[in-house]
């Protein structure tokens, strides 16, 4: 037995504290941070403890959960948004007269069982392939979309079909954080309260497909004339593709976008195959199903629907108003269009073209389409457009489409480029209106390093030695193909873009001699803008269609300030105008004399008579008219041989006649203005020629002779060195630059006598283009026969 004792017992190893530890523990602690090693010091104090990290995470998690619970509780599923009672957008002429209202919603709701399975699968393949298996939101897709948008890879939504339906049906379209937060919580609630089928049905009935069609049923009728339950995979895939870009993906309204549309269409079909919704063998045999032209409410009939469509495209394309906002409605859009000029354009087309068609007895007359655009050169404002006979019957706006060759209406850009760049012929002679070229048909161009190029003239006619002035009057292809090489095709292209053609004009990048003959497919509106730049002495103003935009009585959009730039030198533009005066006075466009105004212009005909053009201007107005051939069923381009009972169509016919009547009516009551032109040095003097380059010019042509044995434009003019000044509004006006006045325009005499400068009552002049006679059977120098350029062994027509 051990003795019981009051003495402390020794501690077992590992238990309790050693005496030294006890003493140390009882000793006073040094203050923290005194360098004695007590407490957390230095860098260790900056590193959070595990307890701190865990606490922060717990608090953060509680806040997130609390925020989610609070948001879920507070955000309720609202009533349907204003789309169900959508406001109209009102479109007005410049004087405030109403053009049209586009706010009537075209929608017919249908149950899911009345929508074909192919249509449902096509939309899922396009928008949300995991719709039936995923939740209402896809956080990973939202993060990915936000990242791609932030890093410049394109704006993306990352939204599921449920979220898109919530946005379409319950919320507005604006891109705000508040709207996205509401969309998030409503989508979660909706996913709990409605079945997937109900959500998909709602989505298909609220999505916008273009052509004022809301919902899959309205879209099926608008594009294919069938019910939604009758949509097959091919047509359904196209409608599904439309949801991505309803306006731009309408291949009838925008044929230039067909390649992009077909890429999207293929993406949808391939997705259907991947998901097992479409048999691969069936997919392999599919061809793109071209939609029909639209049939719409008579409220948009005539020119009204075209104007609405073109103005909307202009607003969206220039970033003035986004499509979602326009769809929401409520805008009051005042355009630059003048009602009297718009009416005059329609009347001119009806009288000079449509009244001459016999669609019952001549099938080719059913192909005839027309497009036109008119611009104020000084302001760039579009004052009138003609887009087609009736928006309800022909949906495509012909003023803005870019799929018809412009033909020889492009040639003035070549000459402008030559003057602006100070270009010379192959033997070193400056290119002026009186420079002599070899106009032999199928003469190979000289100085071109590419494949042999030998364009043929209209009807294979040989002109021999011919001045640029006369070659323009008669639209001689051999001369202008050579000139394009002398200037440089790249310089020609640059000048055309500077004047007003779009950078992405199809075939404009075909930088060879053929650029001179109009292989590019610019729109009528783009061509009008380019010619307006010439009329404005080379000063370019981007065209505009909008005067003012308000919403709910307030200014809704701040329009950009119009800007002007000198696209080409004044001498280049004015000398081109000087040459184009001859085309109207004694060349291929004498029908334009019916305007009763001093005018300049150029005719053009597309390959195989598929389109005919006249582009012209007075000092006050630049207007382009095109007559086009298109199959009303297939939308394919068609030849117009025999249209209107004529052997061939050309720009000097109906297009110039329409131009003349429209211009006369549009400017009625306004004072007649003459052209005030400053010409390039030597523009009124014949050029000496060389026998060494194959131009075949007549050596030693006497002064006042253009080298063709006829009196020349410069015959009676002062030979003062330096720039010439062609001033037709006041020949007696003081000249301070040593230039000479020329009697070109005639100043538009109206009393039967001779007007200043030698003008007469019909607008012709006494001494402008003595070399401008045309053969009675050669109305259009670039017409149906056109060019037969040899390219890589094949023949290419202008």
PDB file of N, CA and C in Angstrom, residues 270-364:
ATOM      1  N   UNK A 270     -28.043  20.006 -89.871  1.00  0.00           N
ATOM      2  CA  UNK A 270     -27.006  19.133 -89.315  1.00  0.00           C
ATOM      3  C   UNK A 270     -27.264  18.863 -87.834  1.00  0.00           C
ATOM      4  N   UNK A 271     -27.761  19.867 -87.131  1.00  0.00           N
ATOM      5  CA  UNK A 271     -28.098  19.665 -85.722  1.00  0.00           C
ATOM      6  C   UNK A 271     -29.238  18.684 -85.550  1.00  0.00           C
ATOM      7  N   UNK A 272     -30.211  18.722 -86.438  1.00  0.00           N
ATOM      8  CA  UNK A 272     -31.320  17.772 -86.374  1.00  0.00           C
ATOM      9  C   UNK A 272     -30.818  16.348 -86.591  1.00  0.00           C
ATOM     10  N   UNK A 273     -29.867  16.185 -87.495  1.00  0.00           N
ATOM     11  CA  UNK A 273     -29.285  14.854 -87.731  1.00  0.00           C
ATOM     12  C   UNK A 273     -28.515  14.392 -86.499  1.00  0.00           C
ATOM     13  N   UNK A 274     -27.718  15.282 -85.918  1.00  0.00           N
ATOM     14  CA  UNK A 274     -26.913  14.928 -84.744  1.00  0.00           C
ATOM     15  C   UNK A 274     -27.782  14.501 -83.569  1.00  0.00           C
ATOM     16  N   UNK A 275     -28.935  15.122 -83.434  1.00  0.00           N
ATOM     17  CA  UNK A 275     -29.825  14.808 -82.319  1.00  0.00           C
ATOM     18  C   UNK A 275     -30.746  13.627 -82.617  1.00  0.00           C
ATOM     19  N   UNK A 276     -30.641  13.071 -83.817  1.00  0.00           N
ATOM     20  CA  UNK A 276     -31.478  11.931 -84.180  1.00  0.00           C
ATOM     21  C   UNK A 276     -32.884  12.291 -84.583  1.00  0.00           C
ATOM     22  N   UNK A 277     -33.110  13.575 -84.914  1.00  0.00           N
ATOM     23  CA  UNK A 277     -34.448  14.027 -85.297  1.00  0.00           C
ATOM     24  C   UNK A 277     -34.670  13.960 -86.803  1.00  0.00           C
ATOM     25  N   UNK A 278     -33.607  13.730 -87.554  1.00  0.00           N
ATOM     26  CA  UNK A 278     -33.698  13.715 -89.013  1.00  0.00           C
ATOM     27  C   UNK A 278     -32.757  12.655 -89.551  1.00  0.00           C
ATOM     28  N   UNK A 279     -33.268  11.852 -90.477  1.00  0.00           N
ATOM     29  CA  UNK A 279     -32.451  10.792 -91.062  1.00  0.00           C
ATOM     30  C   UNK A 279     -31.378  11.409 -91.962  1.00  0.00           C
ATOM     31  N   UNK A 280     -30.153  10.902 -91.840  1.00  0.00           N
ATOM     32  CA  UNK A 280     -29.032  11.449 -92.604  1.00  0.00           C
ATOM     33  C   UNK A 280     -29.241  11.332 -94.104  1.00  0.00           C
ATOM     34  N   UNK A 281     -29.857  10.248 -94.548  1.00  0.00           N
ATOM     35  CA  UNK A 281     -30.086  10.067 -95.984  1.00  0.00           C
ATOM     36  C   UNK A 281     -31.087  11.096 -96.503  1.00  0.00           C
ATOM     37  N   UNK A 282     -32.113  11.406 -95.695  1.00  0.00           N
ATOM     38  CA  UNK A 282     -33.074  12.436 -96.087  1.00  0.00           C
ATOM     39  C   UNK A 282     -32.406  13.804 -96.128  1.00  0.00           C
ATOM     40  N   UNK A 283     -31.542  14.026 -95.170  1.00  0.00           N
ATOM     41  CA  UNK A 283     -30.805  15.293 -95.112  1.00  0.00           C
ATOM     42  C   UNK A 283     -29.920  15.472 -96.346  1.00  0.00           C
ATOM     43  N   UNK A 284     -29.303  14.436 -96.792  1.00  0.00           N
ATOM     44  CA  UNK A 284     -28.353  14.530 -97.898  1.00  0.00           C
ATOM     45  C   UNK A 284     -29.013  14.992 -99.196  1.00  0.00           C
ATOM     46  N   UNK A 285     -30.262  14.685 -99.366  1.00  0.00           N
ATOM     47  CA  UNK A 285     -30.928  15.023-100.620  1.00  0.00           C
ATOM     48  C   UNK A 285     -31.645  16.356-100.611  1.00  0.00           C
ATOM     49  N   UNK A 286     -31.514  17.131 -99.550  1.00  0.00           N
ATOM     50  CA  UNK A 286     -32.279  18.373 -99.437  1.00  0.00           C
ATOM     51  C   UNK A 286     -31.627  19.524-100.204  1.00  0.00           C
ATOM     52  N   UNK A 287     -32.473  20.363-100.791  1.00  0.00           N
ATOM     53  CA  UNK A 287     -32.029  21.584-101.436  1.00  0.00           C
ATOM     54  C   UNK A 287     -32.734  22.762-100.761  1.00  0.00           C
ATOM     55  N   UNK A 288     -32.048  23.899-100.747  1.00  0.00           N
ATOM     56  CA  UNK A 288     -32.593  25.064-100.053  1.00  0.00           C
ATOM     57  C   UNK A 288     -33.972  25.439-100.608  1.00  0.00           C
ATOM     58  N   UNK A 289     -34.990  25.534 -99.753  1.00  0.00           N
ATOM     59  CA  UNK A 289     -36.360  25.838-100.213  1.00  0.00           C
ATOM     60  C   UNK A 289     -36.602  27.341-100.301  1.00  0.00           C
ATOM     61  N   UNK A 290     -36.510  27.878-101.493  1.00  0.00           N
ATOM     62  CA  UNK A 290     -36.674  29.321-101.682  1.00  0.00           C
ATOM     63  C   UNK A 290     -38.078  29.750-101.248  1.00  0.00           C
ATOM     64  N   UNK A 291     -38.175  30.722-100.339  1.00  0.00           N
ATOM     65  CA  UNK A 291     -39.512  31.189 -99.932  1.00  0.00           C
ATOM     66  C   UNK A 291     -40.159  32.003-101.039  1.00  0.00           C
ATOM     67  N   UNK A 292     -41.447  32.128-100.967  1.00  0.00           N
ATOM     68  CA  UNK A 292     -42.177  32.910-101.960  1.00  0.00           C
ATOM     69  C   UNK A 292     -42.104  34.387-101.617  1.00  0.00           C
ATOM     70  N   UNK A 293     -42.486  35.226-102.582  1.00  0.00           N
ATOM     71  CA  UNK A 293     -42.595  36.639-102.294  1.00  0.00           C
ATOM     72  C   UNK A 293     -43.792  36.860-101.381  1.00  0.00           C
ATOM     73  N   UNK A 294     -43.688  37.891-100.583  1.00  0.00           N
ATOM     74  CA  UNK A 294     -44.644  38.070 -99.502  1.00  0.00           C
ATOM     75  C   UNK A 294     -46.005  38.568 -99.973  1.00  0.00           C
ATOM     76  N   UNK A 295     -47.037  38.133 -99.294  1.00  0.00           N
ATOM     77  CA  UNK A 295     -48.381  38.665 -99.463  1.00  0.00           C
ATOM     78  C   UNK A 295     -48.780  39.286 -98.133  1.00  0.00           C
ATOM     79  N   UNK A 296     -48.998  40.595 -98.149  1.00  0.00           N
ATOM     80  CA  UNK A 296     -49.204  41.303 -96.897  1.00  0.00           C
ATOM     81  C   UNK A 296     -50.501  42.101 -96.904  1.00  0.00           C
ATOM     82  N   UNK A 297     -50.786  42.675 -95.775  1.00  0.00           N
ATOM     83  CA  UNK A 297     -51.969  43.523 -95.644  1.00  0.00           C
ATOM     84  C   UNK A 297     -51.930  44.653 -96.658  1.00  0.00           C
ATOM     85  N   UNK A 298     -53.093  45.038 -97.165  1.00  0.00           N
ATOM     86  CA  UNK A 298     -53.147  46.135 -98.126  1.00  0.00           C
ATOM     87  C   UNK A 298     -52.731  47.456 -97.494  1.00  0.00           C
ATOM     88  N   UNK A 299     -52.597  47.514 -96.180  1.00  0.00           N
ATOM     89  CA  UNK A 299     -52.102  48.725 -95.539  1.00  0.00           C
ATOM     90  C   UNK A 299     -50.679  49.030 -95.942  1.00  0.00           C
ATOM     91  N   UNK A 300     -49.973  48.037 -96.448  1.00  0.00           N
ATOM     92  CA  UNK A 300     -48.608  48.221 -96.914  1.00  0.00           C
ATOM     93  C   UNK A 300     -48.511  48.030 -98.429  1.00  0.00           C
ATOM     94  N   UNK A 301     -49.603  48.170 -99.116  1.00  0.00           N
ATOM     95  CA  UNK A 301     -49.606  47.965-100.562  1.00  0.00           C
ATOM     96  C   UNK A 301     -48.960  49.152-101.264  1.00  0.00           C
ATOM     97  N   UNK A 302     -48.778  49.009-102.584  1.00  0.00           N
ATOM     98  CA  UNK A 302     -48.148  50.066-103.360  1.00  0.00           C
ATOM     99  C   UNK A 302     -46.715  50.293-102.913  1.00  0.00           C
ATOM    100  N   UNK A 303     -46.311  51.560-102.825  1.00  0.00           N
ATOM    101  CA  UNK A 303     -44.941  51.897-102.415  1.00  0.00           C
ATOM    102  C   UNK A 303     -44.777  51.934-100.897  1.00  0.00           C
ATOM    103  N   UNK A 304     -45.883  51.931-100.154  1.00  0.00           N
ATOM    104  CA  UNK A 304     -45.793  52.126 -98.709  1.00  0.00           C
ATOM    105  C   UNK A 304     -44.977  51.038 -98.018  1.00  0.00           C
ATOM    106  N   UNK A 305     -45.274  49.795 -98.346  1.00  0.00           N
ATOM    107  CA  UNK A 305     -44.547  48.701 -97.706  1.00  0.00           C
ATOM    108  C   UNK A 305     -43.067  48.727 -98.024  1.00  0.00           C
ATOM    109  N   UNK A 306     -42.733  49.072 -99.277  1.00  0.00           N
ATOM    110  CA  UNK A 306     -41.317  49.172 -99.646  1.00  0.00           C
ATOM    111  C   UNK A 306     -40.614  50.238 -98.807  1.00  0.00           C
ATOM    112  N   UNK A 307     -41.261  51.382 -98.679  1.00  0.00           N
ATOM    113  CA  UNK A 307     -40.639  52.472 -97.931  1.00  0.00           C
ATOM    114  C   UNK A 307     -40.393  52.065 -96.487  1.00  0.00           C
ATOM    115  N   UNK A 308     -41.396  51.436 -95.874  1.00  0.00           N
ATOM    116  CA  UNK A 308     -41.233  50.974 -94.497  1.00  0.00           C
ATOM    117  C   UNK A 308     -40.069  49.998 -94.387  1.00  0.00           C
ATOM    118  N   UNK A 309     -40.010  49.047 -95.313  1.00  0.00           N
ATOM    119  CA  UNK A 309     -38.940  48.045 -95.267  1.00  0.00           C
ATOM    120  C   UNK A 309     -37.562  48.663 -95.453  1.00  0.00           C
ATOM    121  N   UNK A 310     -37.439  49.549 -96.436  1.00  0.00           N
ATOM    122  CA  UNK A 310     -36.142  50.166 -96.721  1.00  0.00           C
ATOM    123  C   UNK A 310     -35.714  51.092 -95.582  1.00  0.00           C
ATOM    124  N   UNK A 311     -36.653  51.854 -95.049  1.00  0.00           N
ATOM    125  CA  UNK A 311     -36.316  52.755 -93.943  1.00  0.00           C
ATOM    126  C   UNK A 311     -35.916  51.955 -92.705  1.00  0.00           C
ATOM    127  N   UNK A 312     -36.636  50.881 -92.407  1.00  0.00           N
ATOM    128  CA  UNK A 312     -36.259  50.040 -91.275  1.00  0.00           C
ATOM    129  C   UNK A 312     -34.867  49.460 -91.467  1.00  0.00           C
ATOM    130  N   UNK A 313     -34.576  48.977 -92.656  1.00  0.00           N
ATOM    131  CA  UNK A 313     -33.239  48.450 -92.932  1.00  0.00           C
ATOM    132  C   UNK A 313     -32.181  49.529 -92.756  1.00  0.00           C
ATOM    133  N   UNK A 314     -32.502  50.738 -93.180  1.00  0.00           N
ATOM    134  CA  UNK A 314     -31.577  51.862 -93.041  1.00  0.00           C
ATOM    135  C   UNK A 314     -31.323  52.172 -91.565  1.00  0.00           C
ATOM    136  N   UNK A 315     -32.376  52.183 -90.768  1.00  0.00           N
ATOM    137  CA  UNK A 315     -32.232  52.468 -89.339  1.00  0.00           C
ATOM    138  C   UNK A 315     -31.394  51.401 -88.645  1.00  0.00           C
ATOM    139  N   UNK A 316     -31.708  50.148 -88.934  1.00  0.00           N
ATOM    140  CA  UNK A 316     -31.000  49.036 -88.292  1.00  0.00           C
ATOM    141  C   UNK A 316     -29.567  48.955 -88.796  1.00  0.00           C
ATOM    142  N   UNK A 317     -29.395  49.042 -90.123  1.00  0.00           N
ATOM    143  CA  UNK A 317     -28.069  48.908 -90.710  1.00  0.00           C
ATOM    144  C   UNK A 317     -27.102  49.989 -90.286  1.00  0.00           C
ATOM    145  N   UNK A 318     -27.604  51.176 -89.972  1.00  0.00           N
ATOM    146  CA  UNK A 318     -26.747  52.276 -89.548  1.00  0.00           C
ATOM    147  C   UNK A 318     -26.703  52.442 -88.034  1.00  0.00           C
ATOM    148  N   UNK A 319     -27.290  51.478 -87.324  1.00  0.00           N
ATOM    149  CA  UNK A 319     -27.217  51.501 -85.870  1.00  0.00           C
ATOM    150  C   UNK A 319     -27.998  52.623 -85.220  1.00  0.00           C
ATOM    151  N   UNK A 320     -28.993  53.155 -85.917  1.00  0.00           N
ATOM    152  CA  UNK A 320     -29.784  54.250 -85.347  1.00  0.00           C
ATOM    153  C   UNK A 320     -30.833  53.732 -84.373  1.00  0.00           C
ATOM    154  N   UNK A 321     -31.491  52.630 -84.731  1.00  0.00           N
ATOM    155  CA  UNK A 321     -32.466  51.976 -83.855  1.00  0.00           C
ATOM    156  C   UNK A 321     -32.306  50.479 -84.057  1.00  0.00           C
ATOM    157  N   UNK A 322     -32.277  49.702 -82.980  1.00  0.00           N
ATOM    158  CA  UNK A 322     -32.135  48.257 -83.134  1.00  0.00           C
ATOM    159  C   UNK A 322     -33.483  47.624 -83.476  1.00  0.00           C
ATOM    160  N   UNK A 323     -33.426  46.433 -84.028  1.00  0.00           N
ATOM    161  CA  UNK A 323     -34.630  45.786 -84.532  1.00  0.00           C
ATOM    162  C   UNK A 323     -35.624  45.476 -83.424  1.00  0.00           C
ATOM    163  N   UNK A 324     -35.117  45.074 -82.265  1.00  0.00           N
ATOM    164  CA  UNK A 324     -36.023  44.749 -81.158  1.00  0.00           C
ATOM    165  C   UNK A 324     -36.825  45.976 -80.721  1.00  0.00           C
ATOM    166  N   UNK A 325     -36.154  47.124 -80.692  1.00  0.00           N
ATOM    167  CA  UNK A 325     -36.859  48.350 -80.302  1.00  0.00           C
ATOM    168  C   UNK A 325     -37.901  48.739 -81.343  1.00  0.00           C
ATOM    169  N   UNK A 326     -37.548  48.603 -82.619  1.00  0.00           N
ATOM    170  CA  UNK A 326     -38.520  48.907 -83.669  1.00  0.00           C
ATOM    171  C   UNK A 326     -39.727  47.982 -83.571  1.00  0.00           C
ATOM    172  N   UNK A 327     -39.464  46.715 -83.269  1.00  0.00           N
ATOM    173  CA  UNK A 327     -40.558  45.753 -83.145  1.00  0.00           C
ATOM    174  C   UNK A 327     -41.479  46.105 -81.980  1.00  0.00           C
ATOM    175  N   UNK A 328     -40.908  46.712 -80.947  1.00  0.00           N
ATOM    176  CA  UNK A 328     -41.730  47.100 -79.803  1.00  0.00           C
ATOM    177  C   UNK A 328     -42.662  48.254 -80.157  1.00  0.00           C
ATOM    178  N   UNK A 329     -42.309  49.028 -81.187  1.00  0.00           N
ATOM    179  CA  UNK A 329     -43.211  50.045 -81.711  1.00  0.00           C
ATOM    180  C   UNK A 329     -43.158  51.365 -80.975  1.00  0.00           C
ATOM    181  N   UNK A 330     -44.026  52.275 -81.414  1.00  0.00           N
ATOM    182  CA  UNK A 330     -44.140  53.570 -80.770  1.00  0.00           C
ATOM    183  C   UNK A 330     -43.300  54.672 -81.374  1.00  0.00           C
ATOM    184  N   UNK A 331     -42.569  54.395 -82.431  1.00  0.00           N
ATOM    185  CA  UNK A 331     -41.726  55.417 -83.047  1.00  0.00           C
ATOM    186  C   UNK A 331     -42.504  56.225 -84.090  1.00  0.00           C
ATOM    187  N   UNK A 332     -42.140  57.478 -84.203  1.00  0.00           N
ATOM    188  CA  UNK A 332     -42.670  58.369 -85.237  1.00  0.00           C
ATOM    189  C   UNK A 332     -41.478  58.807 -86.075  1.00  0.00           C
ATOM    190  N   UNK A 333     -41.388  58.293 -87.288  1.00  0.00           N
ATOM    191  CA  UNK A 333     -40.185  58.430 -88.108  1.00  0.00           C
ATOM    192  C   UNK A 333     -40.496  59.330 -89.303  1.00  0.00           C
ATOM    193  N   UNK A 334     -39.898  60.502 -89.311  1.00  0.00           N
ATOM    194  CA  UNK A 334     -40.062  61.434 -90.424  1.00  0.00           C
ATOM    195  C   UNK A 334     -38.940  61.202 -91.419  1.00  0.00           C
ATOM    196  N   UNK A 335     -39.293  60.856 -92.642  1.00  0.00           N
ATOM    197  CA  UNK A 335     -38.292  60.560 -93.669  1.00  0.00           C
ATOM    198  C   UNK A 335     -37.957  61.815 -94.473  1.00  0.00           C
ATOM    199  N   UNK A 336     -36.965  61.671 -95.350  1.00  0.00           N
ATOM    200  CA  UNK A 336     -36.577  62.770 -96.245  1.00  0.00           C
ATOM    201  C   UNK A 336     -37.371  62.744 -97.548  1.00  0.00           C
ATOM    202  N   UNK A 337     -38.259  61.780 -97.713  1.00  0.00           N
ATOM    203  CA  UNK A 337     -38.990  61.616 -98.966  1.00  0.00           C
ATOM    204  C   UNK A 337     -40.019  62.729 -99.158  1.00  0.00           C
ATOM    205  N   UNK A 338     -40.124  63.209-100.386  1.00  0.00           N
ATOM    206  CA  UNK A 338     -41.108  64.237-100.725  1.00  0.00           C
ATOM    207  C   UNK A 338     -42.289  63.565-101.419  1.00  0.00           C
ATOM    208  N   UNK A 339     -43.465  63.799-100.907  1.00  0.00           N
ATOM    209  CA  UNK A 339     -44.643  63.118-101.459  1.00  0.00           C
ATOM    210  C   UNK A 339     -44.863  63.452-102.934  1.00  0.00           C
ATOM    211  N   UNK A 340     -44.679  64.704-103.313  1.00  0.00           N
ATOM    212  CA  UNK A 340     -44.912  65.061-104.709  1.00  0.00           C
ATOM    213  C   UNK A 340     -43.910  64.384-105.634  1.00  0.00           C
ATOM    214  N   UNK A 341     -42.676  64.292-105.220  1.00  0.00           N
ATOM    215  CA  UNK A 341     -41.658  63.629-106.039  1.00  0.00           C
ATOM    216  C   UNK A 341     -41.881  62.115-106.050  1.00  0.00           C
ATOM    217  N   UNK A 342     -42.297  61.558-104.918  1.00  0.00           N
ATOM    218  CA  UNK A 342     -42.597  60.133-104.864  1.00  0.00           C
ATOM    219  C   UNK A 342     -43.737  59.794-105.824  1.00  0.00           C
ATOM    220  N   UNK A 343     -44.768  60.590-105.802  1.00  0.00           N
ATOM    221  CA  UNK A 343     -45.902  60.376-106.708  1.00  0.00           C
ATOM    222  C   UNK A 343     -45.486  60.534-108.172  1.00  0.00           C
ATOM    223  N   UNK A 344     -44.606  61.505-108.443  1.00  0.00           N
ATOM    224  CA  UNK A 344     -44.139  61.727-109.809  1.00  0.00           C
ATOM    225  C   UNK A 344     -43.338  60.538-110.313  1.00  0.00           C
ATOM    226  N   UNK A 345     -42.563  59.917-109.434  1.00  0.00           N
ATOM    227  CA  UNK A 345     -41.774  58.742-109.821  1.00  0.00           C
ATOM    228  C   UNK A 345     -42.698  57.581-110.199  1.00  0.00           C
ATOM    229  N   UNK A 346     -43.680  57.322-109.373  1.00  0.00           N
ATOM    230  CA  UNK A 346     -44.619  56.235-109.648  1.00  0.00           C
ATOM    231  C   UNK A 346     -45.351  56.487-110.958  1.00  0.00           C
ATOM    232  N   UNK A 347     -45.780  57.710-111.168  1.00  0.00           N
ATOM    233  CA  UNK A 347     -46.505  58.045-112.386  1.00  0.00           C
ATOM    234  C   UNK A 347     -45.638  57.858-113.624  1.00  0.00           C
ATOM    235  N   UNK A 348     -44.373  58.241-113.536  1.00  0.00           N
ATOM    236  CA  UNK A 348     -43.471  58.105-114.681  1.00  0.00           C
ATOM    237  C   UNK A 348     -43.238  56.641-115.028  1.00  0.00           C
ATOM    238  N   UNK A 349     -43.046  55.796-114.021  1.00  0.00           N
ATOM    239  CA  UNK A 349     -42.854  54.365-114.279  1.00  0.00           C
ATOM    240  C   UNK A 349     -44.118  53.761-114.875  1.00  0.00           C
ATOM    241  N   UNK A 350     -45.254  54.135-114.337  1.00  0.00           N
ATOM    242  CA  UNK A 350     -46.513  53.597-114.855  1.00  0.00           C
ATOM    243  C   UNK A 350     -46.714  53.965-116.324  1.00  0.00           C
ATOM    244  N   UNK A 351     -46.436  55.210-116.674  1.00  0.00           N
ATOM    245  CA  UNK A 351     -46.728  55.672-118.024  1.00  0.00           C
ATOM    246  C   UNK A 351     -45.677  55.239-119.049  1.00  0.00           C
ATOM    247  N   UNK A 352     -44.411  55.229-118.650  1.00  0.00           N
ATOM    248  CA  UNK A 352     -43.345  54.933-119.610  1.00  0.00           C
ATOM    249  C   UNK A 352     -42.934  53.460-119.646  1.00  0.00           C
ATOM    250  N   UNK A 353     -43.426  52.670-118.690  1.00  0.00           N
ATOM    251  CA  UNK A 353     -43.035  51.261-118.650  1.00  0.00           C
ATOM    252  C   UNK A 353     -44.229  50.331-118.486  1.00  0.00           C
ATOM    253  N   UNK A 354     -44.915  50.429-117.360  1.00  0.00           N
ATOM    254  CA  UNK A 354     -45.958  49.465-117.041  1.00  0.00           C
ATOM    255  C   UNK A 354     -47.113  49.496-118.049  1.00  0.00           C
ATOM    256  N   UNK A 355     -47.451  50.676-118.546  1.00  0.00           N
ATOM    257  CA  UNK A 355     -48.551  50.778-119.507  1.00  0.00           C
ATOM    258  C   UNK A 355     -48.201  50.141-120.847  1.00  0.00           C
ATOM    259  N   UNK A 356     -46.923  49.877-121.092  1.00  0.00           N
ATOM    260  CA  UNK A 356     -46.483  49.299-122.366  1.00  0.00           C
ATOM    261  C   UNK A 356     -46.331  47.782-122.286  1.00  0.00           C
ATOM    262  N   UNK A 357     -46.638  47.207-121.133  1.00  0.00           N
ATOM    263  CA  UNK A 357     -46.508  45.753-120.964  1.00  0.00           C
ATOM    264  C   UNK A 357     -47.808  45.053-121.365  1.00  0.00           C
ATOM    265  N   UNK A 358     -47.644  43.879-121.930  1.00  0.00           N
ATOM    266  CA  UNK A 358     -48.788  43.029-122.268  1.00  0.00           C
ATOM    267  C   UNK A 358     -48.519  41.655-121.663  1.00  0.00           C
ATOM    268  N   UNK A 359     -48.822  41.526-120.381  1.00  0.00           N
ATOM    269  CA  UNK A 359     -48.452  40.317-119.653  1.00  0.00           C
ATOM    270  C   UNK A 359     -49.274  39.103-120.054  1.00  0.00           C
ATOM    271  N   UNK A 360     -50.420  39.318-120.662  1.00  0.00           N
ATOM    272  CA  UNK A 360     -51.240  38.186-121.100  1.00  0.00           C
ATOM    273  C   UNK A 360     -50.706  37.555-122.381  1.00  0.00           C
ATOM    274  N   UNK A 361     -50.161  38.355-123.263  1.00  0.00           N
ATOM    275  CA  UNK A 361     -49.719  37.848-124.568  1.00  0.00           C
ATOM    276  C   UNK A 361     -48.205  37.763-124.722  1.00  0.00           C
ATOM    277  N   UNK A 362     -47.436  38.394-123.827  1.00  0.00           N
ATOM    278  CA  UNK A 362     -45.977  38.310-123.893  1.00  0.00           C
ATOM    279  C   UNK A 362     -45.457  37.871-122.530  1.00  0.00           C
ATOM    280  N   UNK A 363     -44.989  36.647-122.459  1.00  0.00           N
ATOM    281  CA  UNK A 363     -44.512  36.119-121.183  1.00  0.00           C
ATOM    282  C   UNK A 363     -43.361  36.939-120.636  1.00  0.00           C
ATOM    283  N   UNK A 364     -42.490  37.425-121.539  1.00  0.00           N
ATOM    284  CA  UNK A 364     -41.337  38.186-121.077  1.00  0.00           C
ATOM    285  C   UNK A 364     -41.776  39.430-120.316  1.00  0.00           C
TER     286      UNK A 364
END
